[in-house]
Every structure is written in structure tokens, then in C-alpha cells.
Coordinates of C-alpha atoms in Angstrom, one line a residue:
M20 CA 125.9 150.8 111.8
T21 CA 125.0 147.5 110.0
E22 CA 121.4 148.8 109.9
A23 CA 122.5 151.4 107.4
Y24 CA 123.6 148.8 104.9
E25 CA 120.3 146.9 104.9
N26 CA 117.0 147.6 103.2
K27 CA 113.9 148.1 105.3
L28 CA 111.8 149.1 102.3
T29 CA 110.6 146.8 99.5
Q30 CA 111.7 147.2 95.9
A31 CA 108.2 148.4 95.1
Q32 CA 108.3 151.0 97.8
I33 CA 111.7 152.2 96.6
E34 CA 110.4 152.6 93.0
E35 CA 107.3 154.3 94.3
L36 CA 109.3 156.8 96.4
A37 CA 111.7 157.5 93.5
A38 CA 108.7 158.4 91.3
H39 CA 107.2 160.5 94.1
C40 CA 110.4 162.6 94.6
E41 CA 111.1 162.9 90.9
K42 CA 107.5 164.1 90.1
A43 CA 108.0 166.8 92.7
E44 CA 111.2 167.9 91.0
L45 CA 109.8 167.8 87.5
E46 CA 106.6 169.6 88.4
A47 CA 108.1 171.9 91.0
Y48 CA 106.0 171.3 94.1
E49 CA 106.8 170.7 97.7
I50 CA 106.4 167.3 99.5
T51 CA 106.8 166.4 103.1
K52 CA 110.0 164.5 104.1
I53 CA 109.6 160.8 103.3
T54 CA 111.0 159.6 106.6
D55 CA 107.7 161.0 108.1
D56 CA 105.9 158.2 106.3
Y57 CA 108.7 155.7 106.3
P58 CA 110.6 156.2 109.6
Q59 CA 112.1 152.7 109.3
M60 CA 114.0 153.5 106.1
T61 CA 117.8 153.1 106.1
Y62 CA 120.6 154.9 104.4
K63 CA 120.7 152.0 101.9
D64 CA 117.1 152.6 101.1
A65 CA 117.7 156.3 100.6
F66 CA 120.6 155.7 98.2
D67 CA 118.5 153.0 96.4
I68 CA 115.7 155.6 95.9
Q69 CA 118.3 158.1 94.4
W70 CA 119.8 155.5 92.1
E71 CA 116.3 154.4 91.0
T72 CA 115.6 158.1 90.1
R73 CA 118.8 158.2 88.2
R74 CA 117.8 155.0 86.3
R75 CA 114.4 156.5 85.5
K76 CA 116.1 159.6 84.0
E77 CA 118.5 157.5 81.9
E78 CA 115.7 155.3 80.7
R79 CA 114.0 158.4 79.3
G80 CA 117.1 159.3 77.4
H81 CA 118.8 161.8 79.8
K82 CA 122.6 161.6 80.3
I83 CA 124.2 161.8 83.7
V84 CA 126.9 164.5 83.3
G85 CA 128.4 164.7 86.7
M86 CA 128.2 164.1 90.5
K87 CA 127.9 166.5 93.4
M88 CA 128.7 166.4 97.1
G89 CA 126.4 168.0 99.6
L90 CA 126.6 168.9 103.4
T91 CA 130.3 169.1 103.1
S92 CA 131.1 171.5 105.9
W93 CA 131.8 170.1 109.4
A94 CA 129.6 172.8 110.9
K95 CA 126.6 171.9 108.6
M96 CA 127.0 168.2 109.5
A97 CA 127.0 168.9 113.2
Q98 CA 124.0 171.2 112.8
M99 CA 122.2 168.4 110.9
G100 CA 123.4 165.7 113.4
V101 CA 124.9 163.6 110.6
E102 CA 128.3 161.9 110.4
Q103 CA 129.0 162.3 106.7
P104 CA 128.1 164.3 103.7
C105 CA 125.8 163.0 100.9
Y106 CA 126.1 162.9 97.2
G107 CA 123.8 163.3 94.2
F108 CA 124.0 163.0 90.4
L109 CA 123.8 165.8 87.8
A110 CA 121.5 165.2 84.8
D111 CA 122.1 166.9 81.4
Y112 CA 119.2 169.2 81.7
F113 CA 120.5 170.6 85.1
S114 CA 123.3 172.4 83.1
V115 CA 122.8 176.1 82.5
P116 CA 125.3 178.1 80.3
E117 CA 127.6 180.6 81.9
G118 CA 125.8 183.9 82.0
G119 CA 122.5 182.2 81.1
E120 CA 119.0 182.4 82.4
I121 CA 117.5 180.0 85.0
K122 CA 113.7 179.7 84.9
H123 CA 112.5 180.3 88.5
D124 CA 109.1 178.8 87.8
E125 CA 110.7 175.4 87.1
L126 CA 112.0 175.4 90.6
I127 CA 110.4 175.6 94.1
H128 CA 112.6 177.7 96.5
P129 CA 116.0 177.8 94.8
K130 CA 119.2 178.8 96.6
I131 CA 122.7 179.2 95.1
E132 CA 126.0 178.0 96.4
A133 CA 129.6 178.8 95.2
E134 CA 131.5 175.6 94.6
L135 CA 134.5 174.2 92.7
A136 CA 134.4 171.3 90.2
F137 CA 137.1 168.7 89.7
V138 CA 137.5 167.0 86.3
L139 CA 139.3 163.7 86.5
K140 CA 141.9 162.4 84.0
D141 CA 142.1 158.9 85.7
E142 CA 139.6 156.7 87.4
L143 CA 139.1 156.9 91.2
K144 CA 138.0 153.7 92.7
G145 CA 137.5 153.3 96.5
P146 CA 137.7 152.2 99.2
G147 CA 140.7 153.8 100.6
V148 CA 140.9 156.8 98.2
H149 CA 142.7 159.8 99.9
I150 CA 143.5 163.4 99.0
G151 CA 146.8 162.4 97.3
D152 CA 145.0 160.0 95.0
V153 CA 142.5 162.8 94.0
L154 CA 145.3 165.3 93.3
R155 CA 147.1 162.7 91.1
A156 CA 143.9 161.8 89.2
T157 CA 142.7 165.4 88.6
D158 CA 143.0 166.9 85.2
F159 CA 141.9 170.4 86.2
V160 CA 139.5 172.4 88.5
M161 CA 137.0 175.0 87.4
P162 CA 134.4 177.2 89.1
A163 CA 130.9 176.1 89.5
V164 CA 127.7 177.5 91.0
E165 CA 125.1 175.0 92.2
V166 CA 121.4 175.8 92.4
I167 CA 119.9 173.6 95.1
D168 CA 116.2 173.2 95.4
S169 CA 115.0 170.7 98.0
R170 CA 111.7 169.3 97.2
Y171 CA 110.8 169.2 100.8
K172 CA 108.5 171.8 102.4
D173 CA 110.4 174.8 103.8
F174 CA 113.7 173.2 102.9
K175 CA 113.3 171.0 106.1
F176 CA 114.7 167.5 105.8
D177 CA 116.9 164.8 107.5
L178 CA 119.8 163.1 105.8
K179 CA 117.9 160.0 104.6
S180 CA 115.2 162.2 103.0
V181 CA 117.7 164.5 101.3
I182 CA 119.7 161.6 99.9
A183 CA 116.5 160.1 98.4
D184 CA 115.8 163.6 96.9
N185 CA 119.1 163.5 95.0
S186 CA 120.6 165.8 97.6
S187 CA 118.5 168.8 96.5
S188 CA 120.2 168.9 93.0
S189 CA 118.4 171.0 90.4
R190 CA 120.7 173.2 88.2
F191 CA 124.3 174.2 87.9
V192 CA 126.5 176.7 86.1
T193 CA 130.2 176.1 85.3
G194 CA 132.7 178.0 83.2
G195 CA 135.3 180.7 84.2
R196 CA 138.9 179.5 83.9
M197 CA 140.1 176.0 84.2
A198 CA 143.3 175.6 86.2
D199 CA 145.9 173.0 87.1
I200 CA 145.7 172.1 90.7
A201 CA 149.5 172.6 91.0
D202 CA 148.9 176.3 90.4
L203 CA 146.3 176.8 93.1
D204 CA 146.2 176.7 96.9
L205 CA 142.8 174.9 97.1
K206 CA 142.5 175.5 100.9
T207 CA 142.8 179.3 100.7
I208 CA 141.2 180.0 97.3
G209 CA 138.8 182.9 97.9
V210 CA 135.2 183.3 96.6
V211 CA 132.9 186.3 96.6
M212 CA 129.2 185.9 95.8
E213 CA 127.1 188.9 94.7
I214 CA 123.4 189.1 94.1
N215 CA 122.1 192.2 92.2
G216 CA 125.6 193.8 92.8
E217 CA 125.6 193.4 96.5
V218 CA 128.1 191.1 98.3
V219 CA 126.1 188.4 100.1
Q220 CA 128.7 185.7 100.9
T221 CA 132.4 185.2 101.0
G222 CA 134.3 181.9 101.6
A223 CA 137.5 179.9 101.2
G224 CA 138.2 176.4 99.9
A225 CA 138.9 175.0 103.3
A226 CA 135.2 175.3 104.2
V227 CA 134.8 172.1 102.3
L228 CA 136.0 169.3 104.6
G229 CA 139.2 171.2 105.3
H230 CA 140.4 170.7 101.7
P231 CA 138.3 170.5 98.5
A232 CA 140.0 167.3 97.4
A233 CA 138.8 165.6 100.5
S234 CA 135.3 165.9 99.2
V235 CA 136.2 164.0 96.0
A236 CA 138.0 161.3 98.0
M237 CA 134.9 160.9 100.2
L238 CA 132.7 160.6 97.1
A239 CA 134.9 157.9 95.5
N240 CA 134.8 155.9 98.8
M241 CA 131.0 156.3 99.1
M242 CA 130.5 155.2 95.5
A243 CA 132.6 152.1 96.3
D244 CA 129.9 151.0 98.8
R245 CA 127.8 150.3 95.7
G246 CA 130.6 148.8 93.6
E247 CA 130.8 152.0 91.6
S248 CA 133.8 154.2 90.8
L249 CA 134.4 157.7 89.3
P250 CA 135.6 157.1 85.8
A251 CA 138.2 159.3 84.0
G252 CA 136.5 162.4 82.6
S253 CA 134.1 162.7 85.6
F254 CA 132.9 166.2 86.5
I255 CA 132.5 166.5 90.3
M256 CA 131.1 169.4 92.2
I257 CA 132.6 169.4 95.7
G258 CA 130.0 171.1 97.9
A259 CA 129.4 174.6 99.1
I260 CA 132.3 177.0 99.8
T261 CA 129.8 179.6 100.9
A262 CA 126.4 179.3 102.6
A263 CA 123.4 178.8 100.4
V264 CA 121.5 182.0 99.5
Q265 CA 117.9 182.1 98.5
V266 CA 117.2 183.7 95.1
E267 CA 114.0 185.3 93.7
K268 CA 112.7 185.8 90.2
G269 CA 114.7 188.7 88.6
D270 CA 117.8 188.2 90.7
A271 CA 121.2 188.3 88.9
F272 CA 124.2 186.7 90.5
T273 CA 128.0 186.9 90.0
V274 CA 130.5 184.8 91.8
R275 CA 134.1 185.8 91.7
Y276 CA 136.8 183.3 92.2
Q277 CA 140.4 184.1 93.1
G278 CA 142.5 183.2 89.9
L279 CA 139.6 181.4 88.2
G280 CA 137.5 184.2 86.8
T281 CA 133.7 184.7 87.4
L282 CA 130.4 182.9 86.9
S283 CA 127.1 184.7 86.5
G284 CA 123.5 184.0 85.7
K285 CA 120.0 185.4 86.1
F286 CA 116.7 184.0 87.5
V287 CA 113.8 184.8 85.1

């Protein structure tokens, strides 16, 4: 496993691949997965590419407004042949107002996922963060819908390529009702996703690593690998409670959360 913590790419290659992935995101076109051209790349290389993309956005004046976890169901991990989920960052322009319009032409092949978001009142600093630490440090939870849009052709990728592509992050919607975690059973909380009035997905909180707070704990511990923490006030999307559903221009979605209200939006 030590291989994962070493770089096999040069700094110049990391910068070049960050620019390559980000250009595909900003101009909405498909690319082939980067491990096809760089089969030697490691997980450290992949995260370095993501953090370089983050640096590029901040350098241009964008703010990082949150973090997200991806591939957080055990079934999805087994299907992908990976041992752990991945994370990505959320930039300011990813945010879409509740009930707002999402420009389909700015994206490649978007899909939506129903999620929850945790907002922290205390810092979480790994390693060794567990569910109890997360519950203690959480200010409130609220509903969130993530629009994922892998830049890779036909949404086909491996874990290293998807990490480098900021874990397919593109847009998100949050709102509904905030709630104290003491008032919720996070494992059994139910979610219903509708597109154009038709129910397309249902799910429960336990779909996310058995317990939604486990996703936040894992993120804090993964951040610690880079000497980073999750500061107080962090907004963290935990990963999909439902399977991702492809959306087309003109589609309207509504996601209903047990005890947390609804979120909606439209692709135009």
C-alpha cells in the first residue's frame, strides 16, 4: 500500500493533468480516463491533481464552499473494485439556489443524487475520527442534491481517474429544513426522488457506509493524510443515499426527505 502514498508523476505532469481535467469541466467536453495515458499514477498523484485544480480555482478568485464524499456505498465500492470512497471539493459556482435552474449545456451528461449535508460547529481533525466525534462536532444536518458530471467518456472511470476529476463534482442544491441530529434517526431517514412527477429512486440514510456520520468521519481521516482538517463551519455532503439518475434538458426534479422538507430544481 506504500505505493499509494508516493508520487509517480512529476509536478509538471500533475499541473498539466489538473489543467486538462479542469478545462473539460469548464468547457463541458468528454475526455478519456487519465490512467489510460498514465497507468503508473498513484492515489497520491490523483489527489495532488485534485488539490492543484482546487488551487487553480482559488487563484482565480473562487471560494471553496464545502466538501463532498463519493462512492460511499459498500455495493458501489465492490462494483468498482475499490477499498474506500473518494472525496472532492465544492466551489462557489457549483451552488444552485433551491428551486433554481441548472444550465444543462454547461454540463456533459449530468446525473442527480439525493444526499444529506452536515454542517460542523467544531473542527474535525484526523486520524482516528469516529462517528461519535462527528455527532459531537455537528451543528445541524440539511438536505442536499448533488449533480454529478464525470468528465470521462460515457461516465467510465477508475478510482484514481475520478479522484483527479474532483470526484465528478459539478453542481449542488441545498435547502429544505435544517435539523438537530438528536432529532433524527440518520440510518432510517427516508428519501424519495421524483423526476417530472414520477418516482425514480427511494433510499434510506444507512445506504451511506451504514451511517451517514461514518462518511464525515472517513473524510476527516482522509484529509488528515494531507495534514488537512475540517474546520468549524464546514459544509460536507455525505454521498448518495439513492442511485444516481441521468437527467435531460427540461427535466424537473423534486426530492422529498422524511422530516427535512423537499428540494427541487430544473434543468434548462
